[in-house]
Coordinates of C-alpha atoms and ligand atoms in Angstrom, one line a residue:
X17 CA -147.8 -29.3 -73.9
X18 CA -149.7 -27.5 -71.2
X19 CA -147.7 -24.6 -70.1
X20 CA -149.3 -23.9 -66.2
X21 CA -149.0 -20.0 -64.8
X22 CA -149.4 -18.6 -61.3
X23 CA -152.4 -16.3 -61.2
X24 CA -151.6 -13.3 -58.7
X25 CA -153.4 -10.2 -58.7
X26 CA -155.3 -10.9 -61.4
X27 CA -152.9 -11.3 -63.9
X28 CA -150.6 -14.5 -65.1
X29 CA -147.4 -14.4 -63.6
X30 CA -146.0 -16.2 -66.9
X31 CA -141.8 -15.0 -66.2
X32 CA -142.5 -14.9 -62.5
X33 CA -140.6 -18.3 -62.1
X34 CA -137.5 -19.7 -64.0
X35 CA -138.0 -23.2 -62.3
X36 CA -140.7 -25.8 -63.7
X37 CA -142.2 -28.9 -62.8
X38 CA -143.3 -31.6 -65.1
X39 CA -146.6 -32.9 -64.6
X40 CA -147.4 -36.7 -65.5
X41 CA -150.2 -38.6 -66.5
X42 CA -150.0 -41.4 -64.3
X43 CA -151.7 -43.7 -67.0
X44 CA -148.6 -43.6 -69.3
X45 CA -145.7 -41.7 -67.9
X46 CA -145.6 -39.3 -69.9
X47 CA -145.4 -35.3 -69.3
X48 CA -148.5 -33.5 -69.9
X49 CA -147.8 -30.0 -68.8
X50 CA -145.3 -28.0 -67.4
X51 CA -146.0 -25.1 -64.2
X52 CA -144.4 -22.6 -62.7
X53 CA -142.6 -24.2 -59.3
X54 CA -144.1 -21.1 -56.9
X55 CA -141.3 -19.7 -54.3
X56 CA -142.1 -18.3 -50.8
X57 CA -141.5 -14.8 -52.8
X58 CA -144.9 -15.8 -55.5
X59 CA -146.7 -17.0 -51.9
X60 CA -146.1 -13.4 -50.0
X61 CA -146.7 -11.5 -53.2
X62 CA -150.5 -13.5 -53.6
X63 CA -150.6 -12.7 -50.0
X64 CA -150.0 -9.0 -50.3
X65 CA -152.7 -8.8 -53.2
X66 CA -155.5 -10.6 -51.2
X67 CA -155.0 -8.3 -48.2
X68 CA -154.9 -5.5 -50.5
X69 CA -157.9 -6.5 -52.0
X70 CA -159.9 -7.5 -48.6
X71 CA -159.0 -4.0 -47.3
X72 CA -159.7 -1.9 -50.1
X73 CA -161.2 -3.7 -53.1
X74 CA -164.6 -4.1 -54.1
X75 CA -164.9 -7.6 -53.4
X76 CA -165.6 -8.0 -49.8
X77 CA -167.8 -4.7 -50.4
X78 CA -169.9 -5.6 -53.0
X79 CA -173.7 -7.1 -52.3
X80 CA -174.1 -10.7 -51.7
X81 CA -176.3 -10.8 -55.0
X82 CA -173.4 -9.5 -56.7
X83 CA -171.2 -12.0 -55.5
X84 CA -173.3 -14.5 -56.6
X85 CA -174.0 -13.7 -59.5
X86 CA -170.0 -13.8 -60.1
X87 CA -170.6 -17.4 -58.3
X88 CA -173.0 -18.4 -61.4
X89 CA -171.0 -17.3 -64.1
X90 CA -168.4 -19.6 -62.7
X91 CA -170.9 -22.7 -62.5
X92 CA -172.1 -21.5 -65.9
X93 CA -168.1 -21.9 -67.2
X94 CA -167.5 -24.8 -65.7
X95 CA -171.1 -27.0 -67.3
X96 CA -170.0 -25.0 -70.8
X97 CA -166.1 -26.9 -70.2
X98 CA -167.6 -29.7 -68.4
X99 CA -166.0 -32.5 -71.5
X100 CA -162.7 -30.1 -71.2
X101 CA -162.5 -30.5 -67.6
X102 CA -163.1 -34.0 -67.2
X103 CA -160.6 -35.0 -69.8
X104 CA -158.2 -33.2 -68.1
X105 CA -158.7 -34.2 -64.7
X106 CA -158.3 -37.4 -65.9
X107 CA -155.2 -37.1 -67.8
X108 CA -154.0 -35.4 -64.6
X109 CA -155.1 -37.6 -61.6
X110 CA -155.4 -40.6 -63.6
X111 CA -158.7 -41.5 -62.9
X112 CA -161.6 -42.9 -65.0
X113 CA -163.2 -40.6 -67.3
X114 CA -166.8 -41.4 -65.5
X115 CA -165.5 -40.2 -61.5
X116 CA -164.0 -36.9 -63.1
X117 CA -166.7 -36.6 -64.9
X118 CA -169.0 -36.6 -61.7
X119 CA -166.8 -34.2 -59.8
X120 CA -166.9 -31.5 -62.8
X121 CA -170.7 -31.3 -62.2
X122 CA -170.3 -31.4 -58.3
X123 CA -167.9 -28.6 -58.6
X124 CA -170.9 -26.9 -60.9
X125 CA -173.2 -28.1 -58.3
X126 CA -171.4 -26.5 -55.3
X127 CA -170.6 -23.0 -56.9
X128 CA -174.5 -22.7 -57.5
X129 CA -175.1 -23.9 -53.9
X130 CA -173.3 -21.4 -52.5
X131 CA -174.4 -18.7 -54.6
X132 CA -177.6 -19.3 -53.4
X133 CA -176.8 -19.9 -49.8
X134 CA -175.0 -16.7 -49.2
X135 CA -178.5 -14.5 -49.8
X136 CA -180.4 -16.9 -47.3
X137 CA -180.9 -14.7 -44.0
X138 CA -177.6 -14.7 -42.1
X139 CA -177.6 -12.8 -38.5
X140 CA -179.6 -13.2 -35.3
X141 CA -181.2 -11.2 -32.6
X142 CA -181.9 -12.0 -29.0
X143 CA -184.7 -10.7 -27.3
X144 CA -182.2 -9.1 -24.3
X145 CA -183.6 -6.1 -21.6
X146 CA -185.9 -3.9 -24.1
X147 CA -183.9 -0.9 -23.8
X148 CA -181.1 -3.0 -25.6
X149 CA -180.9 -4.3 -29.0
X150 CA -178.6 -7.3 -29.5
X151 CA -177.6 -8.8 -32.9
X152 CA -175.3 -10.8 -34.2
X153 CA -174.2 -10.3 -37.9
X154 CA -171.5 -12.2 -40.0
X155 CA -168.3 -11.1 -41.5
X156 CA -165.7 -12.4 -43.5
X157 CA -162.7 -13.3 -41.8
X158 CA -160.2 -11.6 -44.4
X159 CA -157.3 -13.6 -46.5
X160 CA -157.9 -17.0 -46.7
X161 CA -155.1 -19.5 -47.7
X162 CA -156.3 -22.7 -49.3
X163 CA -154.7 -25.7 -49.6
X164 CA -155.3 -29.0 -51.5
X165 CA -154.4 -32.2 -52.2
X166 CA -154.7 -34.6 -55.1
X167 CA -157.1 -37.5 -55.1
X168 CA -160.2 -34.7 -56.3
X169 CA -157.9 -31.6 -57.9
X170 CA -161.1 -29.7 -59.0
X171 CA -163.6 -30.8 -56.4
X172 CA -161.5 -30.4 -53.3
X173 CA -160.5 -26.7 -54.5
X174 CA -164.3 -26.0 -55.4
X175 CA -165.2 -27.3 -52.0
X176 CA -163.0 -24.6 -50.4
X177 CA -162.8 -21.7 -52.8
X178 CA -166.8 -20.9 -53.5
X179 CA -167.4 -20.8 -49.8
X180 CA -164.4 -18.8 -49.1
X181 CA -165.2 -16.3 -51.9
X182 CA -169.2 -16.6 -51.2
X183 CA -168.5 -15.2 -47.7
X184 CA -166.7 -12.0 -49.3
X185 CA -162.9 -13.4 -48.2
X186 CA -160.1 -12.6 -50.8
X187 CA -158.0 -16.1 -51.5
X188 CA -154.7 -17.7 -51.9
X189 CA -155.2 -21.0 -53.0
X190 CA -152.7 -24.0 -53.8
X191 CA -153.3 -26.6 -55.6
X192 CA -151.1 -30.3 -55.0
X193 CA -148.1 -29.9 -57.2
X194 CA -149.2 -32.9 -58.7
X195 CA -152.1 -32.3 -60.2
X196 CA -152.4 -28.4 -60.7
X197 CA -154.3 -28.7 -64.9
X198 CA -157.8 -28.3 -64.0
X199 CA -157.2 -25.6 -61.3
X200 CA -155.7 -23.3 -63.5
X201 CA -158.6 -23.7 -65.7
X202 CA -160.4 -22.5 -63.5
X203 CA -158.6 -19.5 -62.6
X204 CA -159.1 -18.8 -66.2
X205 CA -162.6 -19.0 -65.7
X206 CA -162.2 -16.2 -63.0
X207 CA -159.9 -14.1 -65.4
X208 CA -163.0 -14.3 -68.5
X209 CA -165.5 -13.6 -66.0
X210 CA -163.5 -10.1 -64.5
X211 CA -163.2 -11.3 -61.2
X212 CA -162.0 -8.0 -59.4
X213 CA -158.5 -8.2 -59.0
X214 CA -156.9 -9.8 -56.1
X215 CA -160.2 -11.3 -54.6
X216 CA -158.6 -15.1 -56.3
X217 CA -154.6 -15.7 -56.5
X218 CA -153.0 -18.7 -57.3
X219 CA -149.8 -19.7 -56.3
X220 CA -148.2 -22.9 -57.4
X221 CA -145.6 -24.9 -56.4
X222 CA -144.5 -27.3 -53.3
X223 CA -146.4 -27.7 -49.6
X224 CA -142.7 -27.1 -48.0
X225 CA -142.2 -23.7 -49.5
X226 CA -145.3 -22.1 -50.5
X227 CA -147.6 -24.2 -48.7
X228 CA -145.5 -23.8 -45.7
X229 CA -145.7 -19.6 -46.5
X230 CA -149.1 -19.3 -46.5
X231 CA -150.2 -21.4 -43.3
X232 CA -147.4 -19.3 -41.4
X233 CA -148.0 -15.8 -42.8
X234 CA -149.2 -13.2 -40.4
X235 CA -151.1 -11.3 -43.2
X236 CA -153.2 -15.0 -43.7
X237 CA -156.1 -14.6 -41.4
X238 CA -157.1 -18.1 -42.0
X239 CA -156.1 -21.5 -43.2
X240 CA -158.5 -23.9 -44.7
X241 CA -156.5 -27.4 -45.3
X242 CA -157.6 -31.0 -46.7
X243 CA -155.0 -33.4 -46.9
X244 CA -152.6 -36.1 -44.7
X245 CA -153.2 -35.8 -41.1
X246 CA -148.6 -35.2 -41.0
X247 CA -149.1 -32.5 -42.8
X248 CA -152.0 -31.0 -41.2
X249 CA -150.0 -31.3 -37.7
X250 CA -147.5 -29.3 -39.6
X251 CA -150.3 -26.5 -40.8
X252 CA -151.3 -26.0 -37.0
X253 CA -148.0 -25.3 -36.0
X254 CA -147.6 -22.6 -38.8
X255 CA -150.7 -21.5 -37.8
X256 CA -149.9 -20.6 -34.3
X257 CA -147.7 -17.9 -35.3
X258 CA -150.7 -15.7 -35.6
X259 CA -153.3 -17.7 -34.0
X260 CA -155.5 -17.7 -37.4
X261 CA -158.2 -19.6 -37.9
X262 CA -158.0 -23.3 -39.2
X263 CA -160.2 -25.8 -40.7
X264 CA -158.6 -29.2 -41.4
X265 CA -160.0 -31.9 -43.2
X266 CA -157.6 -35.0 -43.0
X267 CA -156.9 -38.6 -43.7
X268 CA -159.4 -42.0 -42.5
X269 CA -159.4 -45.5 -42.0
X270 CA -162.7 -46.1 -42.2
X271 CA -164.9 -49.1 -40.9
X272 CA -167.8 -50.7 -43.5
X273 CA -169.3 -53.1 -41.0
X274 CA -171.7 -56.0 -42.6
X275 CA -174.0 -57.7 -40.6
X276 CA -174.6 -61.6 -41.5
X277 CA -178.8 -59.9 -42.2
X278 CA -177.5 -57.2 -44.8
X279 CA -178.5 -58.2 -48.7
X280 CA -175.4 -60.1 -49.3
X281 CA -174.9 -58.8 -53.2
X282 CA -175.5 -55.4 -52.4
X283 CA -173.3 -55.4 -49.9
X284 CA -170.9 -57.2 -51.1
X285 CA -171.0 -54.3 -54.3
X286 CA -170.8 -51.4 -52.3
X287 CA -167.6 -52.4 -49.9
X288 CA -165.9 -52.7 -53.5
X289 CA -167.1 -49.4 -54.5
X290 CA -166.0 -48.2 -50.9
X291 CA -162.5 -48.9 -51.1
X292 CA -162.3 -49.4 -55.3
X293 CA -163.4 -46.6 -56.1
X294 CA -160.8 -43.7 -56.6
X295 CA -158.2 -46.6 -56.5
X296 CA -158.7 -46.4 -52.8
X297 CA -157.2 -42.3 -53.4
X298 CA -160.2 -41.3 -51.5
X299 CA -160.4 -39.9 -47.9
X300 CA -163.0 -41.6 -46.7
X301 CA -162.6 -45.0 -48.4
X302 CA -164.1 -47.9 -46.8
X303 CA -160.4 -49.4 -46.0
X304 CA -161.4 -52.0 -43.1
X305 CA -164.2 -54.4 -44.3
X306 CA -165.5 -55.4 -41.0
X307 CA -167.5 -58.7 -41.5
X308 CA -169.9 -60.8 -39.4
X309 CA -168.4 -64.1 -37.9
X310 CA -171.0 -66.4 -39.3
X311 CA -170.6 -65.1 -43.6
X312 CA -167.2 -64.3 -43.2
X313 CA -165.7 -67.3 -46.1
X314 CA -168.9 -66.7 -48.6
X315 CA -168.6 -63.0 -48.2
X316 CA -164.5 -63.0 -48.3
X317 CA -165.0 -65.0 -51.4
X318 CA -167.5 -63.0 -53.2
X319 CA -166.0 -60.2 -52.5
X320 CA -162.6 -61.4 -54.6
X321 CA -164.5 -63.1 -57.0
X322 CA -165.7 -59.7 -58.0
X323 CA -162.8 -57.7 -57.3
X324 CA -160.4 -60.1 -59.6
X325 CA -162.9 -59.1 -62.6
X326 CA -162.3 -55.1 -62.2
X327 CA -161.2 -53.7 -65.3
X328 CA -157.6 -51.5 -64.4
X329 CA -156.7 -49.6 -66.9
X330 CA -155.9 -45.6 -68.5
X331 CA -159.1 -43.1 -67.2
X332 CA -159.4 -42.1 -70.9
X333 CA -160.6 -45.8 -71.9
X334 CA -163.8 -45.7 -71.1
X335 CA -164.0 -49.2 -70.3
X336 CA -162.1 -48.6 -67.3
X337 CA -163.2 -49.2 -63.9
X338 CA -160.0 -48.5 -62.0
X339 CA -157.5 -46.0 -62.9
X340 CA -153.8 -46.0 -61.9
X341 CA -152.4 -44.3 -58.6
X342 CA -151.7 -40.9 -59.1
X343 CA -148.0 -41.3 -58.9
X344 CA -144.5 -43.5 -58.8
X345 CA -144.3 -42.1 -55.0
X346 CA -147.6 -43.0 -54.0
X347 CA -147.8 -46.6 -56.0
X348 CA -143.8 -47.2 -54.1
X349 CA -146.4 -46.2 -50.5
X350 CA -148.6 -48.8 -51.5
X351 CA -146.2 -51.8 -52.4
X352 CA -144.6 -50.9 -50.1
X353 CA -147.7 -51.4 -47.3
X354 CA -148.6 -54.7 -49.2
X355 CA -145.4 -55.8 -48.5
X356 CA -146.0 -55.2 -44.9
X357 CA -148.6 -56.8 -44.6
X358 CA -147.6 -59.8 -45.9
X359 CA -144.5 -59.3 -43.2
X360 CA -147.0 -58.8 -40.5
X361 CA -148.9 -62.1 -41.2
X362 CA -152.1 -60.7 -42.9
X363 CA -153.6 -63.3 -45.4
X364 CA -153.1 -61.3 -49.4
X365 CA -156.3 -62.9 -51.0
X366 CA -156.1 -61.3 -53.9
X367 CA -154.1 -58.3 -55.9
X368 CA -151.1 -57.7 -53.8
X369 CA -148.8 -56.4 -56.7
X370 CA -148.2 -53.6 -59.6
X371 CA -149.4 -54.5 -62.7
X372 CA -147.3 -54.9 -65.9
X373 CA -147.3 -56.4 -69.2
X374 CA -148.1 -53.8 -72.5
X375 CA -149.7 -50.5 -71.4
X376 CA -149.6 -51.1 -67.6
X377 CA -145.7 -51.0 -67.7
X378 CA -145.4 -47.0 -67.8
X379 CA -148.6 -46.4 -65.1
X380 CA -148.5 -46.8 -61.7
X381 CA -150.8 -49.3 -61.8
X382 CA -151.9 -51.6 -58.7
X383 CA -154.2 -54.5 -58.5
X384 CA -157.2 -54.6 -56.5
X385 CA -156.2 -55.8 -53.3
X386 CA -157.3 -57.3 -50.1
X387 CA -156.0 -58.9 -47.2
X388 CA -158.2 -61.3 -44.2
X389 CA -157.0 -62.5 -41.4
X390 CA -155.4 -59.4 -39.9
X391 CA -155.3 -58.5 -36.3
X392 CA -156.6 -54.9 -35.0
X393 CA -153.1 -53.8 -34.1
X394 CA -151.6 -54.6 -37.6
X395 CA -150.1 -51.5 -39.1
X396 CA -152.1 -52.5 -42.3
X397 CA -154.9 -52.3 -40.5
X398 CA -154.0 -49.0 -38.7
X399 CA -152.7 -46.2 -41.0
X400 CA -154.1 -45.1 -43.8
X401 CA -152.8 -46.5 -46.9
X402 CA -154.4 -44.1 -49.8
X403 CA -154.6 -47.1 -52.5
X404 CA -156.4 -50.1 -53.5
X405 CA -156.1 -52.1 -50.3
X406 CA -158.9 -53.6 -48.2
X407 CA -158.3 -55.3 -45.0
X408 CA -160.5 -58.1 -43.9
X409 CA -161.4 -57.4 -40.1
X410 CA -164.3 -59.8 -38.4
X411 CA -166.9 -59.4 -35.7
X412 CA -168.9 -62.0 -33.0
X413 CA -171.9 -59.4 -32.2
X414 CA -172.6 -55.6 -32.3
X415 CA -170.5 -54.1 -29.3
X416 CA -167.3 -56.2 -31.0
X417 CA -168.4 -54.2 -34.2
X418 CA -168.8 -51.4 -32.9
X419 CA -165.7 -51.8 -30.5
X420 CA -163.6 -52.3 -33.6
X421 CA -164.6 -50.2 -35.7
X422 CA -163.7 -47.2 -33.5
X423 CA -160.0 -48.6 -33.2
X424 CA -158.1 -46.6 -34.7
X425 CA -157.1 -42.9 -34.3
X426 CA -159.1 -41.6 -37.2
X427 CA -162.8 -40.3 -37.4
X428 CA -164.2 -39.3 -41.0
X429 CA -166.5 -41.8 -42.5
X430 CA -168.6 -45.5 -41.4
X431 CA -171.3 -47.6 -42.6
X432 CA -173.6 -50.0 -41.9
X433 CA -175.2 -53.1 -43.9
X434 CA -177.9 -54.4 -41.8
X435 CA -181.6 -54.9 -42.7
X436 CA -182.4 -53.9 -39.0
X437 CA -183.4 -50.7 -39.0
X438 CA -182.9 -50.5 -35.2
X439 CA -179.8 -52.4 -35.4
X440 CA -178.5 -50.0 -38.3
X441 CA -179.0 -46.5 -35.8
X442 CA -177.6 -47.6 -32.5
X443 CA -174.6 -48.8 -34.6
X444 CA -173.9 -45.8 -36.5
X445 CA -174.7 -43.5 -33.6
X446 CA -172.2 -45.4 -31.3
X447 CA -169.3 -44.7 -34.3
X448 CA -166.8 -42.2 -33.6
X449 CA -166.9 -40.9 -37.5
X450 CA -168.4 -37.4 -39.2
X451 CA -169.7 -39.2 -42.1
X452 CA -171.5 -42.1 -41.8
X453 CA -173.7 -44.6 -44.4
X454 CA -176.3 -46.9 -44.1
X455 CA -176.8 -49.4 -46.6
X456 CA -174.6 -47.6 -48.9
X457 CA -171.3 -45.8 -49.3
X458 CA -169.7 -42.6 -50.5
X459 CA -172.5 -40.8 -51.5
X460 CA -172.6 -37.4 -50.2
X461 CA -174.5 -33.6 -50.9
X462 CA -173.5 -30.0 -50.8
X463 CA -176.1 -29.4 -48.3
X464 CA -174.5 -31.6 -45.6
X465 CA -171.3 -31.2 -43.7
X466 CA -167.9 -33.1 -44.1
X467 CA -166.1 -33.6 -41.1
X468 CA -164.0 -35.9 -39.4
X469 CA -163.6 -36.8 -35.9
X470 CA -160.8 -37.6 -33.8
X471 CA -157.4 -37.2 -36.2
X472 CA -159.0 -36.8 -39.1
X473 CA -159.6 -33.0 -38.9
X474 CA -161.2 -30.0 -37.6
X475 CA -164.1 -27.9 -39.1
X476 CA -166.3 -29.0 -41.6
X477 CA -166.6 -28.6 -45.4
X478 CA -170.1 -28.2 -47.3
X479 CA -173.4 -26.7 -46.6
X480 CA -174.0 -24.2 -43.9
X481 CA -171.2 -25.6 -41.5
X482 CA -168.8 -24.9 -44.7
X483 CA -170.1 -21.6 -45.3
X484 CA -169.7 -20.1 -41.3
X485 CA -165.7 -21.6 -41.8
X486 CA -165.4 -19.0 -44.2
X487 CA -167.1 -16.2 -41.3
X488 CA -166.5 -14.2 -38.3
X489 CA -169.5 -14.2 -36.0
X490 CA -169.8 -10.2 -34.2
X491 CA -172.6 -9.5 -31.6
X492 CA -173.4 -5.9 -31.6
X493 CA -175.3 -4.0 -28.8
X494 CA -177.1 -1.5 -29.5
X495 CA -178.3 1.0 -26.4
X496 CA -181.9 2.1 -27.5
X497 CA -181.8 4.9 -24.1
X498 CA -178.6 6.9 -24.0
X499 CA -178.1 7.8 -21.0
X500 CA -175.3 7.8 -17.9
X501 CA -174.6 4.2 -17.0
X502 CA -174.4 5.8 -13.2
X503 CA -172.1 3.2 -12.5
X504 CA -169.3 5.5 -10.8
X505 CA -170.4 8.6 -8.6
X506 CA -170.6 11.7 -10.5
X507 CA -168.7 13.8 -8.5
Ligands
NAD629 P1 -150.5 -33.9 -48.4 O1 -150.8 -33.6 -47.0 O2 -149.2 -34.5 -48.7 O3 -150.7 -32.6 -49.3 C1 -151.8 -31.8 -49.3 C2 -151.5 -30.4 -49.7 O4 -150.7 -29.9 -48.7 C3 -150.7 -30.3 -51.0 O5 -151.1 -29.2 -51.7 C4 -149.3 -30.1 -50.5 O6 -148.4 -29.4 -51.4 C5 -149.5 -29.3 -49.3 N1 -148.4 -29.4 -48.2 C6 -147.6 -30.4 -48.0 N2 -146.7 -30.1 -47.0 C7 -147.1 -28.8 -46.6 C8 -146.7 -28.0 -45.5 N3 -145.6 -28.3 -44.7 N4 -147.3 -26.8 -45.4 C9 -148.4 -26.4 -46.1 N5 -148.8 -27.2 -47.1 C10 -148.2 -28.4 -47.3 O7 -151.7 -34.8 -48.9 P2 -151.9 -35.5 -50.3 O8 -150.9 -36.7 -50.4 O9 -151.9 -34.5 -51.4 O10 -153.4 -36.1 -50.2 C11 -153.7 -37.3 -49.6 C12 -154.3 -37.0 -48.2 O11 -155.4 -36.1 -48.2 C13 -154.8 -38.3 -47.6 O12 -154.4 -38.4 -46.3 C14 -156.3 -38.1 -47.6 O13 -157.0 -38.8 -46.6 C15 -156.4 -36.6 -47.4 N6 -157.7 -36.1 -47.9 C16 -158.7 -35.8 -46.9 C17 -159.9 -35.3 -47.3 C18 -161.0 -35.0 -46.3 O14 -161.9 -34.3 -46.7 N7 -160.8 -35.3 -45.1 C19 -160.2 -35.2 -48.7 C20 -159.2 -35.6 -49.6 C21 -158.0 -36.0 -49.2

């Protein structure tokens, strides 16, 4: 069994915690690794080491180039583990072998990104009075506390911890203490590559204690959070302590609207790889199916058709199409909003229960689900659910689509199926959401920022946007003709 270590200063904290938490594979029950359970103690001692090593270690020092090349040997370790890592992830998070195989090479992908993106030209100048010279040049902002949650263990850390580094910041950086295996990989990674001390810590354990420690610390200079929109309420409280700086990426509920003109089979496939997909454990999942009037009963149909034929089963068989959920609590969160559902008077047409029999009976396995019929202010239709559950929403014309699909208090991702061009722009411009789709779903680049709207967060992740999280912007003025300003008499 996997024995899982705190990583502070760079060294494994192996006796730093008596306490341990067992760590499931959702597919079968069973324990796959034990880890340190982190105290507010491990949290201010990570702390202390990535202050010490912003203000006097080499890290934020060092030459962009330098930094990046660290930055490569990381992408390097993580293609050279990529079969490791994928396993894993998927013995960890439960889901199939080919999504966690996917996010090992984004994580790859996103290290090289930003190793690159940190020795494009960064700075401005203004062309102020000419006796003046103004400039802006970027810093890093100091320690940065990371936080993440489940549904994408590696990915979701990668997405936060090669910009944060990148920008010259030291880190403390928590993984969910669900799903902490492939994290700790890759703070081995950091440890082979001689990562200089302190710049990366690791602190494991639960949000309420060390999560809680590191959003409120006054020695945190910045808090960079992706997870529920509850918890990141909670983060901006603890943040106000010391006014640092937060980026919060947060939950959705996200409209896929089909247009009666969209190609029916392709649209029918992607709105079951929008909300299938990840088991429906995905942020931006395309929860509310919002369909046209006129093909509502032949898309409805397809759509269950196809979704009653989806292979469930253990990541690790690579038949599988849909993997467990990544835990007894969140399986209990999902029967339990299938339940209400049915209460609230939504049609189920089809899933709507665990499933059992043989292998299934020690996963936390759920059937595809779906249910029409709803009405906008169901709670089903509402809150976000984090499983396999669609809800069935319909639509006369464009402003009712459009109307709709900007019901609810959440604001990260949309599509469109249309085949009108026209049609397809004016509707996605007009929806309140940071990540849109047209004619597709989920597909997204290290190059572009992720960002919800509304509830679901503030900041952005990725590409440039990502990288200025991780910076402080400074204008300096530089007087090219010392002399008295004059401004008072010189008596
Ligand atoms: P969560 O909010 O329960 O936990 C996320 C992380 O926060 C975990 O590491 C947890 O330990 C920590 N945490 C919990 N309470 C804390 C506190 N009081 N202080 C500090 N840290 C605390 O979320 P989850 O259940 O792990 O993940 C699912 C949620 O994440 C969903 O709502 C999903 O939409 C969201 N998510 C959003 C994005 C995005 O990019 N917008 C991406 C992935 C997941």
């Amino acid at each position: 069994m996997l024995q899982l270590s705190m990583y502070i200063n760079g060294a494994w904290q192996a006796n730093n915690s008596v306490a341990k938490r067992q760590i499931i594979n959702p597919a079968n029950g069973t324990v796959i690794a034990e880890a340190a359970e982190g105290t507010e103690l491990d949290a201010e001692q990570a702390i202390q080491a990535a202050k010490q090593a912003f203000e006097q270690g080499p890290w934020p020092r060092m030459s962009a180039e330098e930094r990046a090349g660290y930055l490569l040997k990381i992408a390097e370790r993580i293609e050279a583990h990529h079969e490791e890592l994928t396993r894993l992830e998927t013995m960890d998070n439960g889901k199939p072998l080919r999504e966690a195989g996917y996010d090992v090479s984004d994580a790859a992908a996103c290290f090289r990104y930003y190793a690159g993106l940190i020795l494009a030209p960064h700075g401005e100048t203004y062309p102020v009075p000419d006796q003046m010279q103004a400039m802006v040049v970027r810093e890093p902002i100091g320690v940065c506390g990371l936080i993440v949650p489940w549904n994408y263990p590696l990915l979701m850390s990668v997405w936060k911890i090669a910009p944060a580094l990148a920008a010259g910041n030291t880190i403390v950086y928590k993984p969910s203490e669900l799903t902490p295996v492939t994290a700790t990989k890759l703070f081995e990674f950091f440890d082979q590559i001689k990562l200089p001390k302190g710049a990366a810590n690791m602190v494991l354990g639960a949000g309420e204690t060390v999560g809680h420690a590191i959003a409120a610390s006054d020695d945190v200079a910045m808090v960079s959070f992706t997870g529920g929109t509850a918890t990141g309420r909670k983060i901006m409280q603890d943040a106000s302590g010391n006014m640092k700086k937060i980026s919060l990426e947060l939950g959705g509920k996200s409209p896929n609207i089909i247009f009666a003109d969209a190609d029916f089979e392709a649209a029918v496939d992607y709105a079951l790889f929008g909300i299938y997909a990840g088991a429906g454990q995905i942020c931006s999942a395309g929860s509310r199916i919002l369909v046209e009037e006129s093909i509502k009963e032949r898309f409805i149909t397809r759509f269950v058709e196809r979704a009653n034929q989806i292979v469930v089963g253990a990541g690790d068989n690579p038949i599988t199409e849909m993997g467990p959920l990544v835990s007894q609590q969140q399986m209990d969160k999902v029967l339990h909003y299938i339940a209400l559902g049915q209460k609230e008077g939504a049609k189920l047409v089809c899933g709507g229960c665990r499933l059992t029999g043989g292998a299934y009976d020690n996963g936390f396995f759920v059937a595809p689900t779906a249910f029409a019929e709803t009405t906008p202010e169901m709670r089903i239709v509402q809150e976000e659910i984090f499983g396999p559950v669609a809800v069935f929403q319909t639509f006369r014309d464009e402003a009712e689509a459009i109307q709709l699909a900007n019901d609810t208090k959440y604001g990260l991702a949309g599509a469109v199926f249309t085949n009108n061009a026209a049609k397809a722009m004016r509707v996605i411009k007009k929806i309140r959401a940071g990540i849109t789709w047209i004619n597709t779903y989920h597909g997204t680049y290290n190059e572009a920022p992720w960002h919800g709207y509304k509830q679901s967060g503030i900041g952005s992740s990725l590409g440039t946007y990502g990288l200025d999280e991780f910076m402080e912007v400074k204008q300096i003025n530089f007087n090219l003709d010392v002399a008295p300003i004059g401004w008072f008499a010189n008596r």
